[in-house]
mmCIF file of C-alpha atoms in Angstrom:
data_model
loop_
_atom_site.group_PDB
_atom_site.id
_atom_site.type_symbol
_atom_site.label_atom_id
_atom_site.label_comp_id
_atom_site.label_asym_id
_atom_site.label_seq_id
_atom_site.Cartn_x
_atom_site.Cartn_y
_atom_site.Cartn_z
ATOM 1 C CA UNK A 15 95.600 88.123 130.186
ATOM 2 C CA UNK A 16 92.165 88.408 131.798
ATOM 3 C CA UNK A 17 91.743 89.903 135.346
ATOM 4 C CA UNK A 18 88.161 90.541 136.553
ATOM 5 C CA UNK A 19 89.510 92.828 138.962
ATOM 6 C CA UNK A 20 91.816 95.142 136.636
ATOM 7 C CA UNK A 21 89.742 94.754 133.720
ATOM 8 C CA UNK A 22 86.525 96.102 135.955
ATOM 9 C CA UNK A 23 88.334 98.892 137.127
ATOM 10 C CA UNK A 24 89.705 99.818 133.746
ATOM 11 C CA UNK A 25 86.320 99.880 132.121
ATOM 12 C CA UNK A 26 84.843 101.895 134.854
ATOM 13 C CA UNK A 27 87.734 104.506 134.565
ATOM 14 C CA UNK A 28 87.113 104.456 130.722
ATOM 15 C CA UNK A 29 83.445 105.310 131.427
ATOM 16 C CA UNK A 30 84.216 107.690 133.978
ATOM 17 C CA UNK A 31 86.525 109.675 131.149
ATOM 18 C CA UNK A 32 83.737 109.365 128.631
ATOM 19 C CA UNK A 33 81.358 110.588 131.065
ATOM 20 C CA UNK A 34 83.585 113.761 131.662
ATOM 21 C CA UNK A 35 84.547 114.634 128.084
ATOM 22 C CA UNK A 36 81.450 113.551 126.148
ATOM 23 C CA UNK A 37 83.300 112.519 123.191
ATOM 24 C CA UNK A 38 81.588 112.201 119.767
ATOM 25 C CA UNK A 39 83.648 109.784 118.756
ATOM 26 C CA UNK A 40 85.721 106.842 120.528
ATOM 27 C CA UNK A 41 88.187 104.976 118.535
ATOM 28 C CA UNK A 42 89.859 102.037 119.892
ATOM 29 C CA UNK A 43 92.889 99.971 119.115
ATOM 30 C CA UNK A 44 94.017 96.056 120.198
ATOM 31 C CA UNK A 45 91.702 93.496 121.427
ATOM 32 C CA UNK A 46 91.186 93.724 125.378
ATOM 33 C CA UNK A 47 91.449 97.279 125.304
ATOM 34 C CA UNK A 48 89.353 97.810 122.173
ATOM 35 C CA UNK A 49 86.880 95.444 123.741
ATOM 36 C CA UNK A 50 86.641 97.580 127.170
ATOM 37 C CA UNK A 51 86.684 100.872 125.168
ATOM 38 C CA UNK A 52 83.893 99.976 122.996
ATOM 39 C CA UNK A 53 81.685 98.240 125.503
ATOM 40 C CA UNK A 54 82.318 101.596 127.882
ATOM 41 C CA UNK A 55 81.391 103.778 124.655
ATOM 42 C CA UNK A 56 78.352 101.740 123.918
ATOM 43 C CA UNK A 57 76.717 101.912 127.445
ATOM 44 C CA UNK A 58 77.547 105.446 127.727
ATOM 45 C CA UNK A 59 75.912 106.298 124.322
ATOM 46 C CA UNK A 60 78.997 107.575 122.283
ATOM 47 C CA UNK A 61 77.490 108.527 118.975
ATOM 48 C CA UNK A 62 80.279 107.101 116.755
ATOM 49 C CA UNK A 63 82.461 104.314 117.786
ATOM 50 C CA UNK A 64 85.418 102.972 115.727
ATOM 51 C CA UNK A 65 87.928 100.005 116.137
ATOM 52 C CA UNK A 66 91.124 99.521 114.293
ATOM 53 C CA UNK A 67 92.465 95.669 114.192
ATOM 54 C CA UNK A 68 96.317 95.901 114.330
ATOM 55 C CA UNK A 69 96.544 92.038 114.530
ATOM 56 C CA UNK A 70 94.329 89.621 115.875
ATOM 57 C CA UNK A 71 93.965 86.638 118.147
ATOM 58 C CA UNK A 72 91.844 84.154 116.137
ATOM 59 C CA UNK A 73 94.582 81.797 115.737
ATOM 60 C CA UNK A 74 97.664 80.576 116.749
ATOM 61 C CA UNK A 75 96.811 82.107 120.346
ATOM 62 C CA UNK A 76 94.144 79.765 122.126
ATOM 63 C CA UNK A 77 92.310 76.632 121.852
ATOM 64 C CA UNK A 78 88.994 76.426 119.705
ATOM 65 C CA UNK A 79 86.618 77.250 122.840
ATOM 66 C CA UNK A 80 88.452 80.528 123.999
ATOM 67 C CA UNK A 81 88.953 81.518 120.109
ATOM 68 C CA UNK A 82 85.085 81.073 119.669
ATOM 69 C CA UNK A 83 84.559 83.313 122.821
ATOM 70 C CA UNK A 84 86.551 86.033 121.344
ATOM 71 C CA UNK A 85 85.082 85.848 118.132
ATOM 72 C CA UNK A 86 81.714 86.099 119.582
ATOM 73 C CA UNK A 87 82.510 89.082 121.543
ATOM 74 C CA UNK A 88 84.252 90.763 118.452
ATOM 75 C CA UNK A 89 81.138 90.185 116.327
ATOM 76 C CA UNK A 90 79.027 91.657 118.686
ATOM 77 C CA UNK A 91 80.864 94.636 119.335
ATOM 78 C CA UNK A 92 81.469 95.196 115.610
ATOM 79 C CA UNK A 93 77.659 95.217 115.192
ATOM 80 C CA UNK A 94 77.541 98.221 117.580
ATOM 81 C CA UNK A 95 80.428 99.886 116.178
ATOM 82 C CA UNK A 96 80.198 102.687 113.548
ATOM 83 C CA UNK A 97 83.178 101.434 111.447
ATOM 84 C CA UNK A 98 85.860 98.936 111.644
ATOM 85 C CA UNK A 99 89.122 99.366 110.304
ATOM 86 C CA UNK A 100 91.794 96.716 109.021
ATOM 87 C CA UNK A 101 95.296 98.108 108.319
ATOM 88 C CA UNK A 102 95.588 95.978 105.122
ATOM 89 C CA UNK A 103 93.547 94.397 102.350
ATOM 90 C CA UNK A 104 94.643 90.939 103.415
ATOM 91 C CA UNK A 105 93.511 91.478 106.933
ATOM 92 C CA UNK A 106 90.397 92.913 105.808
ATOM 93 C CA UNK A 107 89.602 89.797 103.675
ATOM 94 C CA UNK A 108 90.354 87.834 106.758
ATOM 95 C CA UNK A 109 88.200 89.373 109.033
ATOM 96 C CA UNK A 110 85.214 89.584 106.830
ATOM 97 C CA UNK A 111 85.192 86.256 104.954
ATOM 98 C CA UNK A 112 87.015 84.048 107.243
ATOM 99 C CA UNK A 113 85.976 85.035 110.935
ATOM 100 C CA UNK A 114 82.712 87.049 109.753
ATOM 101 C CA UNK A 115 83.524 89.973 111.925
ATOM 102 C CA UNK A 116 81.452 92.366 110.078
ATOM 103 C CA UNK A 117 80.224 93.165 106.946
ATOM 104 C CA UNK A 118 82.396 94.143 103.995
ATOM 105 C CA UNK A 119 80.773 97.785 103.936
ATOM 106 C CA UNK A 120 81.673 98.537 107.376
ATOM 107 C CA UNK A 121 85.238 97.420 106.875
ATOM 108 C CA UNK A 122 87.604 100.015 106.081
ATOM 109 C CA UNK A 123 91.199 99.753 105.146
ATOM 110 C CA UNK A 124 93.728 102.366 106.446
ATOM 111 C CA UNK A 125 97.219 101.307 106.640
ATOM 112 C CA UNK A 126 99.470 102.335 109.386
ATOM 113 C CA UNK A 127 101.444 105.771 109.168
ATOM 114 C CA UNK A 128 104.608 106.592 110.623
ATOM 115 C CA UNK A 129 107.371 109.151 110.644
ATOM 116 C CA UNK A 130 109.772 107.051 108.349
ATOM 117 C CA UNK A 131 111.957 110.073 107.331
ATOM 118 C CA UNK A 132 114.062 109.838 110.715
ATOM 119 C CA UNK A 133 115.498 106.339 109.554
ATOM 120 C CA UNK A 134 117.111 108.111 106.638
ATOM 121 C CA UNK A 135 118.931 110.683 108.978
ATOM 122 C CA UNK A 136 122.684 110.290 110.069
ATOM 123 C CA UNK A 137 122.797 106.734 108.860
ATOM 124 C CA UNK A 138 126.351 106.332 108.787
ATOM 125 C CA UNK A 139 126.898 108.066 112.246
ATOM 126 C CA UNK A 140 124.048 105.794 113.815
ATOM 127 C CA UNK A 141 125.474 102.744 112.162
ATOM 128 C CA UNK A 142 129.361 103.450 113.672
ATOM 129 C CA UNK A 143 127.528 103.917 117.067
ATOM 130 C CA UNK A 144 125.675 100.709 117.105
ATOM 131 C CA UNK A 145 128.581 98.562 115.969
ATOM 132 C CA UNK A 146 130.909 100.199 118.052
ATOM 133 C CA UNK A 147 128.535 99.609 120.964
ATOM 134 C CA UNK A 148 128.868 95.844 120.365
ATOM 135 C CA UNK A 149 132.419 95.842 118.977
ATOM 136 C CA UNK A 150 131.163 94.669 115.443
ATOM 137 C CA UNK A 151 134.028 94.363 112.986
ATOM 138 C CA UNK A 152 133.362 95.641 109.280
ATOM 139 C CA UNK A 153 132.758 92.420 107.786
ATOM 140 C CA UNK A 154 130.421 91.139 110.250
ATOM 141 C CA UNK A 155 126.866 90.605 109.004
ATOM 142 C CA UNK A 156 124.732 91.867 112.101
ATOM 143 C CA UNK A 157 120.926 90.180 112.050
ATOM 144 C CA UNK A 158 118.147 91.219 114.027
ATOM 145 C CA UNK A 159 114.668 90.532 115.395
ATOM 146 C CA UNK A 160 112.784 92.893 116.876
ATOM 147 C CA UNK A 161 109.320 92.246 118.761
ATOM 148 C CA UNK A 162 107.918 90.654 122.026
ATOM 149 C CA UNK A 163 109.889 87.464 123.000
ATOM 150 C CA UNK A 164 106.604 85.395 122.774
ATOM 151 C CA UNK A 165 105.554 82.233 121.509
ATOM 152 C CA UNK A 166 103.472 83.942 118.556
ATOM 153 C CA UNK A 167 106.694 85.551 117.433
ATOM 154 C CA UNK A 168 108.329 82.006 117.093
ATOM 155 C CA UNK A 169 111.836 83.320 117.905
ATOM 156 C CA UNK A 170 112.848 79.589 118.383
ATOM 157 C CA UNK A 171 112.786 78.994 114.552
ATOM 158 C CA UNK A 172 115.216 82.067 114.151
ATOM 159 C CA UNK A 173 117.501 80.802 116.793
ATOM 160 C CA UNK A 174 117.312 77.292 114.946
ATOM 161 C CA UNK A 175 118.042 78.746 111.707
ATOM 162 C CA UNK A 176 121.299 80.678 113.111
ATOM 163 C CA UNK A 177 122.533 77.153 114.462
ATOM 164 C CA UNK A 178 121.995 75.831 110.728
ATOM 165 C CA UNK A 179 123.538 78.947 109.199
ATOM 166 C CA UNK A 180 126.554 78.560 110.964
ATOM 167 C CA UNK A 181 127.042 75.149 109.357
ATOM 168 C CA UNK A 182 126.199 76.536 105.972
ATOM 169 C CA UNK A 183 128.351 79.998 105.551
ATOM 170 C CA UNK A 184 131.545 80.894 106.507
ATOM 171 C CA UNK A 185 130.719 84.383 106.891
ATOM 172 C CA UNK A 186 131.120 86.271 110.539
ATOM 173 C CA UNK A 187 127.542 86.778 111.948
ATOM 174 C CA UNK A 188 126.453 88.314 115.198
ATOM 175 C CA UNK A 189 122.714 88.156 116.243
ATOM 176 C CA UNK A 190 120.524 90.549 118.064
ATOM 177 C CA UNK A 191 116.988 89.778 119.773
ATOM 178 C CA UNK A 192 115.568 93.405 120.387
ATOM 179 C CA UNK A 193 112.702 93.120 122.825
ATOM 180 C CA UNK A 194 111.499 91.426 125.812
ATOM 181 C CA UNK A 195 108.733 89.156 127.101
ATOM 182 C CA UNK A 196 107.531 85.987 128.830
ATOM 183 C CA UNK A 197 110.128 83.416 126.674
ATOM 184 C CA UNK A 198 113.165 84.995 127.040
ATOM 185 C CA UNK A 199 114.521 82.427 129.843
ATOM 186 C CA UNK A 200 113.176 79.435 127.575
ATOM 187 C CA UNK A 201 115.115 81.212 124.475
ATOM 188 C CA UNK A 202 118.242 81.701 126.404
ATOM 189 C CA UNK A 203 117.668 77.970 127.439
ATOM 190 C CA UNK A 204 117.679 76.958 123.784
ATOM 191 C CA UNK A 205 120.795 78.860 123.059
ATOM 192 C CA UNK A 206 122.570 76.797 125.521
ATOM 193 C CA UNK A 207 121.163 73.499 124.122
ATOM 194 C CA UNK A 208 122.257 74.919 120.496
ATOM 195 C CA UNK A 209 125.688 75.802 122.152
ATOM 196 C CA UNK A 210 125.266 79.375 120.954
ATOM 197 C CA UNK A 211 126.863 81.711 123.307
ATOM 198 C CA UNK A 212 124.722 84.692 124.569
ATOM 199 C CA UNK A 213 124.643 87.730 126.448
ATOM 200 C CA UNK A 214 122.345 90.344 128.250
ATOM 201 C CA UNK A 215 125.360 92.710 128.194
ATOM 202 C CA UNK A 216 125.764 95.268 125.474
ATOM 203 C CA UNK A 217 129.441 94.317 125.102
ATOM 204 C CA UNK A 218 130.863 90.861 126.108
ATOM 205 C CA UNK A 219 133.773 90.081 124.034
ATOM 206 C CA UNK A 220 134.140 87.997 120.640
ATOM 207 C CA UNK A 221 132.880 84.709 121.889
ATOM 208 C CA UNK A 222 129.287 85.936 122.185
ATOM 209 C CA UNK A 223 127.102 85.139 119.151
ATOM 210 C CA UNK A 224 123.518 86.165 120.242
ATOM 211 C CA UNK A 225 122.683 89.421 121.896
ATOM 212 C CA UNK A 226 119.450 89.924 124.181
ATOM 213 C CA UNK A 227 119.285 93.754 124.239
ATOM 214 C CA UNK A 228 115.480 93.983 125.908
ATOM 215 C CA UNK A 229 113.682 97.013 124.539
ATOM 216 C CA UNK A 230 115.564 99.937 123.001
ATOM 217 C CA UNK A 231 114.391 103.476 122.243
ATOM 218 C CA UNK A 232 116.987 104.346 119.593
ATOM 219 C CA UNK A 233 115.641 102.183 116.728
ATOM 220 C CA UNK A 234 117.120 104.223 114.014
ATOM 221 C CA UNK A 235 120.742 103.424 115.471
ATOM 222 C CA UNK A 236 119.435 99.946 115.840
ATOM 223 C CA UNK A 237 118.413 99.564 112.252
ATOM 224 C CA UNK A 238 121.342 101.415 111.023
ATOM 225 C CA UNK A 239 123.683 99.162 112.355
ATOM 226 C CA UNK A 240 121.825 95.696 111.293
ATOM 227 C CA UNK A 241 122.510 94.342 108.047
ATOM 228 C CA UNK A 242 119.497 91.972 107.930
ATOM 229 C CA UNK A 243 116.339 92.371 109.618
ATOM 230 C CA UNK A 244 114.280 89.059 110.357
ATOM 231 C CA UNK A 245 110.711 88.109 111.153
ATOM 232 C CA UNK A 246 109.410 84.539 112.128
ATOM 233 C CA UNK A 247 105.895 85.238 113.567
ATOM 234 C CA UNK A 248 103.040 82.265 113.136
ATOM 235 C CA UNK A 249 100.705 85.440 112.721
ATOM 236 C CA UNK A 250 100.985 88.841 112.082
ATOM 237 C CA UNK A 251 98.982 92.017 111.086
ATOM 238 C CA UNK A 252 101.016 94.548 109.728
ATOM 239 C CA UNK A 253 104.630 94.516 111.767
ATOM 240 C CA UNK A 254 106.041 97.943 112.205
ATOM 241 C CA UNK A 255 109.226 96.668 112.632
ATOM 242 C CA UNK A 256 109.402 95.563 108.862
ATOM 243 C CA UNK A 257 107.838 98.997 107.810
ATOM 244 C CA UNK A 258 110.864 100.618 109.992
ATOM 245 C CA UNK A 259 113.556 98.454 108.456
ATOM 246 C CA UNK A 260 112.874 98.952 104.929
ATOM 247 C CA UNK A 261 112.497 102.873 105.816
ATOM 248 C CA UNK A 262 116.119 102.301 106.819
ATOM 249 C CA UNK A 263 117.262 100.409 103.631
ATOM 250 C CA UNK A 264 117.226 97.037 105.292
ATOM 251 C CA UNK A 265 116.830 93.746 103.369
ATOM 252 C CA UNK A 266 114.081 91.620 105.091
ATOM 253 C CA UNK A 267 113.664 87.819 105.649
ATOM 254 C CA UNK A 268 110.226 86.906 106.958
ATOM 255 C CA UNK A 269 107.744 84.083 107.201
ATOM 256 C CA UNK A 270 104.582 84.764 104.820
ATOM 257 C CA UNK A 271 102.045 85.007 107.432
ATOM 258 C CA UNK A 272 99.159 87.456 107.928
ATOM 259 C CA UNK A 273 99.378 90.982 106.058
ATOM 260 C CA UNK A 274 103.135 90.400 105.402
ATOM 261 C CA UNK A 275 102.839 90.622 101.600
ATOM 262 C CA UNK A 276 100.924 94.236 102.284
ATOM 263 C CA UNK A 277 104.352 95.546 102.944
ATOM 264 C CA UNK A 278 106.889 93.558 101.576
ATOM 265 C CA UNK A 279 107.542 92.841 98.100
ATOM 266 C CA UNK A 280 108.854 89.330 97.646
ATOM 267 C CA UNK A 281 112.204 89.044 96.070
ATOM 268 C CA UNK A 282 112.245 93.048 95.700
ATOM 269 C CA UNK A 283 112.460 94.405 99.340
ATOM 270 C CA UNK A 284 112.649 90.935 101.065
ATOM 271 C CA UNK A 285 112.736 87.138 101.061
ATOM 272 C CA UNK A 286 109.505 85.291 102.312
ATOM 273 C CA UNK A 287 109.363 81.457 103.534
ATOM 274 C CA UNK A 288 106.230 79.470 104.588
ATOM 275 C CA UNK A 289 105.361 79.572 108.376
ATOM 276 C CA UNK A 290 107.269 77.517 110.450
ATOM 277 C CA UNK A 291 109.851 76.358 107.595
ATOM 278 C CA UNK A 292 113.058 75.967 109.038
ATOM 279 C CA UNK A 293 114.755 74.818 106.115
ATOM 280 C CA UNK A 294 113.298 77.255 103.575
ATOM 281 C CA UNK A 295 113.940 79.985 106.252
ATOM 282 C CA UNK A 296 117.733 78.852 106.393
ATOM 283 C CA UNK A 297 118.060 78.687 102.689
ATOM 284 C CA UNK A 298 116.853 82.196 102.333
ATOM 285 C CA UNK A 299 119.084 83.532 105.374
ATOM 286 C CA UNK A 300 122.127 81.804 103.748
ATOM 287 C CA UNK A 301 121.243 83.674 100.528
ATOM 288 C CA UNK A 302 121.026 86.930 102.104
ATOM 289 C CA UNK A 303 124.156 86.461 104.088
ATOM 290 C CA UNK A 304 126.486 85.266 101.351
ATOM 291 C CA UNK A 305 125.523 87.528 98.618
ATOM 292 C CA UNK A 306 126.359 91.437 99.532
ATOM 293 C CA UNK A 307 124.574 92.652 96.279
ATOM 294 C CA UNK A 308 121.296 90.931 96.958
ATOM 295 C CA UNK A 309 121.284 92.663 100.468
ATOM 296 C CA UNK A 310 121.977 95.986 98.997
ATOM 297 C CA UNK A 311 119.520 95.435 95.947
ATOM 298 C CA UNK A 312 116.530 94.645 98.565
ATOM 299 C CA UNK A 313 117.669 97.285 100.912
ATOM 300 C CA UNK A 314 117.431 99.933 98.098
ATOM 301 C CA UNK A 315 114.011 99.098 97.430
ATOM 302 C CA UNK A 316 112.694 99.101 100.538
ATOM 303 C CA UNK A 317 112.609 103.016 101.244
ATOM 304 C CA UNK A 318 110.608 103.604 98.220
ATOM 305 C CA UNK A 319 108.344 100.953 98.836
ATOM 306 C CA UNK A 320 107.003 102.295 102.327
ATOM 307 C CA UNK A 321 107.655 106.077 102.212
ATOM 308 C CA UNK A 322 104.225 107.067 100.429
ATOM 309 C CA UNK A 323 102.229 103.797 101.805
ATOM 310 C CA UNK A 324 103.238 104.046 105.290
ATOM 311 C CA UNK A 325 103.635 107.839 105.911
ATOM 312 C CA UNK A 326 102.066 109.385 108.890
ATOM 313 C CA UNK A 327 100.670 112.222 106.539
ATOM 314 C CA UNK A 328 99.136 110.026 104.385
ATOM 315 C CA UNK A 329 97.406 108.037 107.959
ATOM 316 C CA UNK A 330 96.071 111.568 109.075
ATOM 317 C CA UNK A 331 94.459 112.411 105.879
ATOM 318 C CA UNK A 332 92.572 109.019 105.470
ATOM 319 C CA UNK A 333 91.621 109.181 109.170
ATOM 320 C CA UNK A 334 90.275 112.605 108.997
ATOM 321 C CA UNK A 335 88.353 111.994 105.584
ATOM 322 C CA UNK A 336 86.721 108.755 107.373
ATOM 323 C CA UNK A 337 85.885 110.778 110.793
ATOM 324 C CA UNK A 338 84.458 113.761 108.379
ATOM 325 C CA UNK A 339 82.086 111.077 106.375
ATOM 326 C CA UNK A 340 80.950 109.314 109.627
ATOM 327 C CA UNK A 341 80.040 112.448 111.170
ATOM 328 C CA UNK A 342 78.201 113.982 108.443
ATOM 329 C CA UNK A 343 76.084 110.538 108.220
ATOM 330 C CA UNK A 344 75.271 110.726 111.728
ATOM 331 C CA UNK A 345 74.577 114.460 111.497
ATOM 332 C CA UNK A 346 76.997 115.494 114.026
ATOM 333 C CA UNK A 347 78.464 118.206 111.646
#
């Protein structure tokens, strides 16, 4: 959210840091922090300014007037930047051709990078720990959705799909919303409307269907304990949770939005449905729940799909190459 007092204080603090350290490069991320950081860098005469888009706020967030205002700002800041980084080819196409943020030559594609090997370590131990924490039986299918509890993530679709699944599958399931946010009370009220018992506690007996776990730091344990990882967003850049879930050999079910297809191979590592399509999402979810072999097949393919594309070693190499090229062009080195 915008706050004139807090944003101005942040802007002045960033300028102070730039004046003290005199960086050759300022590299910003995300929307508001990217705007404040780049504006401070421009006014401070930083020779090289780079910005990375992770997602964007140009649809499904605000009305037309506010969206146009943010587009105007982003286009201005991009014109003053040395390079703009998209994290997927689909995102680059959208930013360049749909929203006209900058020219194709200024936009570089550098996918995200993470330490993914950790999701392969101690998987059996981590799975046992998570499932014991929630008293999950061996035959129980644990389905998780990870992220902020907010409208753009559309967890309402997820909960409504679970209600439909209860009518269409005889399998024992438990559901986990891992994260927190302004929509928590709204989603819990929806659980009440749908007559789906929920809990904020870690273990609340066999009657609980939906667990609101809040944020967790032990995601290696969480992914190991889950059987299916879901995403229902209306808009996404490159969701980290789906990269991590594949690294943990978990099958994915997701809405086909934003950069999802850059990280999910449809019918090989996950199943996709149209945005906000309850029927399509339910059909895919029932298919995954009822077919043990399909879950295993999609899960096995996940690690191979992400380990090279999204390794932190590849990210470091790509970023080093871009920095060196821009520094040479600006005759800084």
